[in-house]
Amino acid sequence: MDAAIPAADLAVARSLDEPSVIKRRQWPAHSLIYAGLAYIVAIIFLLPYVEMIIAALRPANQILDRDYVPTHWNFYNFIDIWSTGFGNNLRISLEVAGGSTLLVLLVAVPAAYYTARQRFRGRGAFLLLVLVTQMFQPTAMLVGLYREFLSFGMLDSVAALILVNAGFNMAFAVWILNAYVSAIPIELEEAAFIDGSSRLGALFRITLPLALPGIVTALIFTFIAAWNEFIVALTLTTSPTTEPLTVTLNSYIGQYQVDWSHLFAGSVISTIPVIILFALIEGKVVGGLTAGSIK
Amino acid sequence: MSVSIAEDGAVARTRRRPITIAARLAPLIWVGPALALIIVVVLWPVVIMVHTAFQHISPDGFILGSAGWKNFVYLWQEPDLVPILLRTVIWVATIVIGTMSISLVMAQLFNQKFPGRRAARWALIAPWAASVMMTAIVFRWGLNANNGVINIMLHDLGLLKSFNSDASDWLGTPTSAMVWMIIVAIFVSIPFSTYALLAGLQAIPTDVYEAARVDGAGAWRTYVSITLPLLRPAFIVALLINMMNVFNSFPIIWEMTRGGPGHQTSTTTTFMYQLKQSYIGESAAMSVVNFGLVILIVIVYLRATVWNKEAAS
Amino acid sequence: MRTSCRHLALAGVSAVVAFGLAAVSAPVARAADTTLSVVVADYGTGPADASLKYWQTIADDFHAANPTITVKIQSINWNDFDTKVQTMVQNRQYPDITEGDYFSNYAQEGLLYKVSDVMTDPSNLMPAFTKLGSYGGVQYGMPFTTSSRAFFYNKKLFAQAGIAAPPTTWDELMTDAGKITALGKIGYGMPLGPEEAQAETLLWFLGNDGGYQDADGKYTINSPQNVETMEFMTKLVKAGDTEPNPGTKNRAELLEQFAQGDVGMMNGITTLLPIIKTANKLTDADWGTTAITGKTGPISKTLGVCDFMAAFKGDGTKLDAIKKFIDFTYQDKYQIAFDQEYNLLPGTVSGAAAFSKIDPALAPFMTALPNAVQYPADTAWAQVKTQIQQIIGTAIGPDPKSVLDTIQQTALKGS
């Protein structure tokens, strides 16, 4: 672990998982100062969500009290929310986010690989198009999207939400993966060709494993974006049984009343899948975000 | 297939593979699905929207014929338009500058070795993992003039005299509402930017720093002359994505003020959504103007990256 | 060659995935059957008390009685109802029946069935709302659920502030609000935010013999009385007797604060009753209702609000099914079930008679209904309403007249 690390190579991601704590060494004084600062920052970033949990646990008659924590805790909000069909909306959200992620990978990996490895007519135009769609967000196109999916007969369907989320997040995936594949020496693949591998074989055996951090990044980026998407889902779904979580949560803000406890309880629950996903692949994300483009 | 061989079989044989119809179709096969998705989901709605911007549409959506440029004229005549455009520029500029400069510092901090670094990094992702809508709502909740926890804190610190007063009603007056919404926007943008910059920092070879140390460069000198230039690609990625997200940002303003009072905290994105309620054509015109602005940013970006490549080579 | 085939295979897989997702099978009805699409507003606060449940019961009962007619219910969050129905109409995807806001625009466009076509006994509909549901003298909207407003006050806070009785005039209201504000609470709750500003505004206008329209139906939004009213409201706000910046505060927020005992007085609606109950902070003895306060005394009128059912013609083939379903829905038991769930009032005469026996707490609101003042019934109203919601808050300030002038211009342009 000393000076022998070959620097900016694809193992960058792994250095994050370096088990620094396990080594029982004495931390120098300045690292403790860094730690203190970093903890303060971390706490600041957690505070709003702590407040969210506290609000979700307030009993009905203390919801607007002027105190930091209630005198009683009401855990019931986290339980009875499940009796309202919330699980169904959670499932829809998982389908939409999972489906979009899968579709993005299926479509973006071949495109990114091919544009990175081949020069062909229209390549520049395609990459420019990808860059431009990266800039667009669906908020501006609600009317058009609604009309389009109406004519497809796809309103109120998970498939429509998957298509839209995939469409608007694919650019980022192509972009990142293209940069990533470009950074992988072509000689590695050529070696595989010589060994008798087909192009697909080389892709699956050599390139994709090496590009894994990039793929993971694209994956988590799409998943989070689709998971949190609100305005398209609001426009394209029409009933409580077909809408994803974000829309359900929004309906706790009613005409006469805002159901704060359930709104916040649901919000807390809805964050959990993303946190889990992130925890599983955190190290790879840091490595993947730009490693490909730094070459 | 036979055609291409007959034409220049000799040339083809010198290449790695003979040109076949399938090979000619190869770009389409590899790139086609991506292209199809972009066309269907992104480009076609844009076409519909541009078309709508030139139609005369009644408030309840009946198309009454072509409107020519009228929708754009009405849009231009909106007394709120110019303030909204200016506000959008300020909104994007302050948030992007704020986010990027804070992220630079934070990436530097979180790149140091210290006990519990991993846990601290995890905490940082909370605003990214929770939806922006939820974060905006919880801030609105915390800023409530009657019982918001931020006001409770300020009150306990002696900085706030009374609840339900103008001083406690942060989201009720345009200026303080904008300040808070900008804070929230920076807050939710920081995780992504910091992680991107962190990745950039980790990709910088350590031997470069060793060389600098041998040359006797100080910490600040090293940062300015080595770290920053090497960080540029990561910085540009983060900057661009951040800029687009902020420009198109809808949930923060929508959940915290709905652009009110009046339109005094609207940006072009929320204003467009509000126009859609009664004036569909004009709203589409606003979208088209928004697109113009986006294209402008793209051009600026392309120039910047070309410059970047020239500078690098 | 082998490679190319593999290329094709890979692309084929992606394409199949992409387009397979696109192919969603639409439900196919059997030839003899009719499917009615009914779009309803959601009056609930989340999935637990979603209106979908109520409507699904009716739809199931109805299907049991009429096996050849299937009713498909779509429910839409109240805050998005107008926009979504509008989007459907814009795209010619007409629902067969809607329940929620009614737009005379759709009647004007000839999209709706007359009430007499789709209902066996229209005379049972509450007559007070006939005009509101009409266009060009013909009724298209069927009152489904109604509500009226009253002045709510917190007796506990009144006692603490040493106030003996609820205010009867504006000046008294201001004095009382000042005393309650001194306790650290909100004296008077004034929701002028985008959600329902048109109601609070109208209630104040009525207190000074003003309104949105005169007796002939001409818009009078910038009348001297209305300007004077806004000036008084500004005075009240400037004195700090309301919540700060009323132009940014919505009704739901203030109702909740009233229920938690943080608001001294506000114009409320029947739905505040269950909110008070859930909040579990005020007992029945802690709050009261009285007539809306006017400039010189309590006003005899109040605002009556009504949500309507309306039937779209579509291709004109479903008239019989629509009529059957509407007659079925308007049975007293369903009217009562709805109003018990949401603490609203019935839309029919027979429903009201039955309901007042069951729920005496709502009786005062019901007696107010026949004299209730309503929103304008013309086609300009939709735009006027949106504009009031967005900018009336800015009329609280140095120049209320110019804001009212702007809204008046919108009204004149639209009518």
XYZ file of N, CA, C and O in Angstrom, chain A residues 60-66 84-85 103 106-107 110 146-147 150 153-157 159 162-163 198-201 203-204 233-235 237-241 248 250-260, chain C residues 3 6-7 10 14 17-18 21-22 24 42-48 50 52 73-80 84 87-88 90-91 93 184 195 251-252 255-257 260 262 269 271 275 278-281 344:
400
model
N -50.521 13.321 16.463
C -51.375 14.292 15.772
C -51.510 15.609 16.527
O -51.540 16.668 15.914
N -51.569 15.554 17.839
C -51.828 16.816 18.558
C -50.544 17.578 18.895
O -50.577 18.565 19.603
N -49.413 17.097 18.391
C -48.182 17.860 18.628
C -47.504 18.236 17.321
O -46.350 18.655 17.310
N -48.254 18.080 16.236
C -47.615 18.232 14.932
C -47.058 19.646 14.733
O -46.042 19.831 14.085
N -47.755 20.668 15.280
C -47.285 22.040 15.066
C -46.674 22.652 16.326
O -46.588 23.867 16.443
N -46.264 21.826 17.280
C -45.700 22.380 18.511
C -44.343 23.029 18.259
O -43.587 22.608 17.396
N -44.084 24.062 19.065
C -42.802 24.761 18.903
C -41.725 24.118 19.772
O -41.267 24.687 20.751
N -52.513 1.437 3.233
C -53.205 2.334 2.314
C -52.842 2.082 0.857
O -53.109 2.906 0.005
N -52.216 0.966 0.584
C -51.819 0.723 -0.798
C -50.449 1.282 -1.108
O -49.987 1.269 -2.248
N -33.311 -0.643 -19.208
C -33.439 -0.213 -20.594
C -32.273 0.692 -20.994
O -31.703 0.564 -22.073
N -29.257 -1.462 -21.576
C -29.369 -2.250 -22.806
C -29.137 -1.400 -24.046
O -28.580 -1.861 -25.038
N -29.600 -0.162 -23.979
C -29.525 0.682 -25.158
C -28.219 1.468 -25.186
O -27.621 1.667 -26.236
N -24.378 -0.688 -25.968
C -23.954 -0.876 -27.360
C -23.612 0.439 -28.043
O -22.595 0.534 -28.741
N -47.538 14.017 -23.166
C -48.882 13.519 -22.897
C -49.569 13.107 -24.200
O -50.112 12.026 -24.323
N -49.503 14.004 -25.180
C -50.159 13.699 -26.461
C -49.597 12.439 -27.091
O -50.323 11.605 -27.622
N -50.622 9.344 -25.208
C -52.049 9.138 -25.429
C -52.271 8.430 -26.753
O -53.028 7.463 -26.853
N -51.704 4.941 -26.705
C -52.560 4.208 -25.768
C -51.797 3.744 -24.545
O -52.079 2.703 -23.978
N -50.818 4.528 -24.138
C -49.950 4.078 -23.048
C -50.042 4.929 -21.795
O -49.187 4.837 -20.914
N -51.069 5.786 -21.729
C -51.209 6.568 -20.509
C -51.422 5.604 -19.359
O -51.955 4.515 -19.537
N -50.998 6.040 -18.169
C -51.299 5.242 -16.998
C -50.552 3.917 -16.986
O -51.000 2.963 -16.373
N -49.442 3.816 -17.701
C -48.746 2.542 -17.705
C -47.319 2.708 -17.200
O -46.708 3.761 -17.354
N -44.880 1.164 -18.422
C -44.014 1.173 -19.613
C -43.747 2.600 -20.088
O -42.616 2.935 -20.461
N -41.256 4.171 -17.882
C -39.931 3.595 -18.133
C -39.315 4.236 -19.369
O -38.153 4.658 -19.371
N -40.105 4.334 -20.436
C -39.578 4.915 -21.680
C -39.107 6.350 -21.472
O -38.020 6.727 -21.903
N -14.872 -13.522 -30.521
C -15.659 -12.671 -31.407
C -15.698 -11.284 -30.777
O -15.271 -11.090 -29.643
N -16.243 -10.342 -31.525
C -16.332 -8.985 -30.987
C -17.196 -8.966 -29.720
O -16.867 -8.333 -28.732
N -18.312 -9.674 -29.786
C -19.188 -9.707 -28.612
C -18.499 -10.371 -27.435
O -18.629 -9.953 -26.294
N -17.746 -11.440 -27.773
C -17.029 -12.124 -26.707
C -16.051 -11.179 -26.038
O -15.966 -11.110 -24.809
N -16.254 -7.974 -25.993
C -17.027 -6.962 -25.282
C -17.395 -7.453 -23.888
O -17.192 -6.779 -22.889
N -17.914 -8.703 -23.871
C -18.415 -9.196 -22.586
C -17.302 -9.627 -21.652
O -17.414 -9.508 -20.447
N -44.588 11.664 -14.093
C -45.476 10.671 -13.502
C -46.824 11.303 -13.157
O -47.884 10.721 -13.369
N -46.768 12.529 -12.665
C -48.006 13.232 -12.329
C -48.862 13.438 -13.568
O -50.084 13.315 -13.535
N -48.216 13.725 -14.675
C -48.951 14.015 -15.904
C -49.447 12.743 -16.589
O -50.535 12.730 -17.156
N -49.904 9.564 -15.268
C -50.720 8.578 -14.546
C -51.999 9.242 -14.076
O -52.053 10.453 -13.906
N -53.032 8.430 -13.898
C -54.309 9.046 -13.564
C -54.986 8.489 -12.324
O -56.018 8.999 -11.937
N -54.465 7.467 -11.711
C -55.169 7.031 -10.516
C -54.211 6.491 -9.463
O -53.094 6.080 -9.787
N -54.651 6.504 -8.202
C -53.766 6.135 -7.097
C -53.178 4.733 -7.245
O -52.135 4.456 -6.672
N -53.832 3.869 -8.009
C -53.322 2.506 -8.095
C -52.245 2.338 -9.164
O -51.618 1.302 -9.231
N -47.867 9.682 -5.167
C -48.636 9.318 -3.979
C -48.308 10.258 -2.826
O -49.205 10.778 -2.155
N -47.182 13.207 -2.945
C -47.723 14.525 -3.213
C -49.210 14.616 -2.879
O -49.718 15.663 -2.515
N -49.915 13.486 -2.973
C -51.353 13.533 -2.708
C -51.644 13.635 -1.217
O -52.786 13.847 -0.827
N -50.639 13.506 -0.378
C -50.859 13.789 1.041
C -51.026 15.283 1.284
O -51.417 15.712 2.353
N -50.658 16.071 0.278
C -50.936 17.497 0.363
C -52.300 17.694 -0.273
O -52.427 17.807 -1.476
N -53.340 17.652 0.554
C -54.698 17.632 0.033
C -55.308 19.014 -0.081
O -54.662 20.028 0.163
N -56.577 19.026 -0.460
C -57.288 20.279 -0.671
C -57.506 21.010 0.652
O -57.389 22.219 0.741
N -57.871 20.267 1.683
C -58.204 20.902 2.950
C -57.153 20.680 4.015
O -57.169 21.287 5.059
N -56.256 19.733 3.774
C -55.370 19.331 4.851
C -54.074 18.770 4.277
O -54.090 18.101 3.262
N -52.994 19.060 4.967
C -51.738 18.420 4.617
C -51.472 17.362 5.677
O -51.406 17.666 6.856
N -51.352 16.121 5.241
C -51.129 15.035 6.192
C -49.622 14.883 6.408
O -48.984 13.998 5.870
N -49.081 15.809 7.209
C -47.617 15.888 7.365
C -47.010 14.568 7.825
O -45.981 14.137 7.306
N -20.042 -12.974 -36.901
C -20.065 -11.795 -36.039
C -21.268 -10.915 -36.344
O -21.960 -10.442 -35.453
N -24.315 -12.045 -34.871
C -24.363 -11.720 -33.438
C -24.743 -10.265 -33.225
O -25.476 -9.930 -32.314
N -24.171 -9.410 -34.097
C -24.560 -7.992 -34.010
C -26.058 -7.874 -34.059
O -26.697 -7.232 -33.250
N -27.822 -9.037 -30.948
C -27.772 -8.108 -29.819
C -28.735 -6.952 -30.026
O -29.533 -6.612 -29.163
N -32.168 -5.673 -27.912
C -32.459 -4.329 -27.396
C -33.745 -3.799 -27.994
O -34.561 -3.194 -27.308
N -36.780 -5.370 -26.511
C -37.057 -4.839 -25.179
C -37.702 -3.466 -25.280
O -38.717 -3.182 -24.673
N -37.093 -2.614 -26.142
C -37.601 -1.251 -26.247
C -39.040 -1.227 -26.736
O -39.887 -0.537 -26.176
N -41.833 -3.094 -24.613
C -42.355 -2.285 -23.527
C -43.451 -1.368 -24.023
O -44.378 -1.016 -23.312
N -43.291 -0.964 -25.287
C -44.247 -0.009 -25.823
C -45.601 -0.653 -26.100
O -46.631 0.007 -26.105
N -48.407 -2.095 -24.988
C -49.223 -2.413 -23.819
C -50.637 -2.689 -24.282
O -51.232 -1.901 -24.989
N -60.355 13.770 -6.154
C -60.096 13.089 -4.894
C -60.225 14.093 -3.756
O -59.544 15.108 -3.738
N -61.121 13.803 -2.812
C -61.323 14.720 -1.693
C -60.521 14.294 -0.472
O -60.561 14.931 0.562
N -59.833 13.177 -0.584
C -59.125 12.638 0.571
C -57.770 13.283 0.777
O -57.340 14.142 0.013
N -57.095 12.862 1.841
C -55.731 13.324 2.082
C -54.830 12.108 2.087
O -54.305 11.715 3.097
N -54.698 11.477 0.938
C -53.845 10.302 0.872
C -54.672 9.066 0.615
O -55.895 9.115 0.608
N -53.973 7.968 0.400
C -54.647 6.740 -0.023
C -55.694 6.236 0.982
O -56.643 5.567 0.601
N -55.528 6.577 2.265
C -56.410 6.002 3.282
C -57.871 6.364 3.048
O -58.760 5.522 3.150
N -59.075 7.836 0.188
C -59.178 8.225 -1.211
C -60.617 8.100 -1.707
O -61.332 7.165 -1.350
N -61.497 7.273 -4.461
C -61.578 6.101 -5.332
C -62.361 4.979 -4.657
O -63.157 4.289 -5.284
N -63.309 3.854 -12.949
C -63.133 5.097 -12.204
C -61.679 5.550 -12.282
O -60.766 4.759 -12.116
N -61.501 6.837 -12.545
C -60.170 7.428 -12.408
C -60.291 8.523 -11.375
O -61.164 9.377 -11.491
N -59.470 8.517 -10.369
C -59.555 9.637 -9.447
C -58.286 10.457 -9.529
O -57.203 9.939 -9.772
N -58.448 11.754 -9.366
C -57.339 12.684 -9.562
C -57.238 13.581 -8.332
O -58.254 14.089 -7.853
N -56.043 13.751 -7.847
C -55.793 14.654 -6.734
C -56.472 16.000 -7.007
O -56.404 16.527 -8.109
N -57.134 16.538 -5.970
C -57.919 17.750 -6.178
C -57.100 18.850 -6.843
O -57.545 19.545 -7.741
N -55.876 19.029 -6.363
C -55.059 20.146 -6.857
C -54.715 20.021 -8.342
O -54.342 20.988 -8.976
N -54.835 18.832 -8.889
C -54.490 18.644 -10.300
C -55.717 18.404 -11.173
O -55.599 18.169 -12.362
N -55.838 18.284 -15.310
C -55.871 16.980 -15.960
C -57.105 16.811 -16.839
O -57.015 16.256 -17.933
N -56.468 18.669 -19.874
C -55.572 17.956 -20.790
C -56.331 16.888 -21.565
O -56.130 16.715 -22.757
N -57.218 16.152 -20.867
C -57.990 15.121 -21.563
C -58.844 15.737 -22.659
O -58.894 15.236 -23.777
N -58.435 18.640 -24.144
C -57.554 19.148 -25.202
C -57.164 18.058 -26.175
O -56.951 18.303 -27.346
N -57.045 16.847 -25.671
C -56.580 15.754 -26.516
C -57.724 14.884 -27.012
O -57.499 13.760 -27.448
N -59.761 13.187 -25.511
C -59.913 11.925 -24.808
C -60.983 12.159 -23.743
O -60.690 12.220 -22.542
N -49.103 35.651 21.017
C -48.133 34.873 20.239
C -48.796 33.945 19.245
O -48.150 33.082 18.661
N -53.932 28.648 -3.516
C -54.834 27.499 -3.521
C -56.312 27.900 -3.598
O -57.052 27.372 -4.423
N -54.991 27.669 2.301
C -56.040 27.327 3.236
C -55.683 26.110 4.077
O -55.872 26.101 5.295
N -55.168 25.044 3.432
C -54.896 23.799 4.154
C -53.992 24.050 5.365
O -54.222 23.533 6.452
N -55.997 25.984 8.082
C -56.995 25.120 8.726
C -56.310 24.242 9.765
O -56.786 24.058 10.874
N -55.146 23.701 9.373
C -54.389 22.851 10.295
C -53.967 23.654 11.533
O -54.082 23.179 12.660
N -53.514 24.867 11.285
C -53.084 25.685 12.423
C -54.257 26.045 13.315
O -54.113 26.121 14.538
N -54.944 23.143 15.457
C -53.943 22.961 16.509
C -54.005 24.078 17.543
O -53.166 24.142 18.448
N -53.680 27.378 16.988
C -52.744 28.475 16.767
C -53.369 29.686 16.078
O -52.704 30.675 15.844
N -64.628 26.157 6.684
C -65.516 25.343 5.877
C -65.835 24.096 6.698
O -65.125 23.777 7.654
N -65.296 21.110 6.290
C -64.244 20.095 6.373
C -63.258 20.370 7.500
O -62.420 19.534 7.798
N -60.865 17.851 10.712
C -59.459 18.203 10.935
C -59.251 18.525 12.413
O -58.268 18.110 13.025
N -59.221 15.155 14.266
C -57.964 14.392 14.156
C -56.848 15.046 14.944
O -56.014 14.358 15.542
N -56.811 16.379 14.897
C -55.733 17.073 15.598
C -55.813 16.786 17.086
O -54.793 16.769 17.782
N -57.030 16.596 17.594
C -57.183 16.137 18.966
C -56.638 17.146 19.965
O -56.073 16.796 20.980
N -56.777 18.411 19.644
C -56.236 19.436 20.531
C -57.339 20.326 21.095
O -57.267 20.753 22.225
N -68.854 17.124 3.895
C -69.384 18.106 2.958
C -70.901 17.969 2.972
O -71.452 17.147 3.712
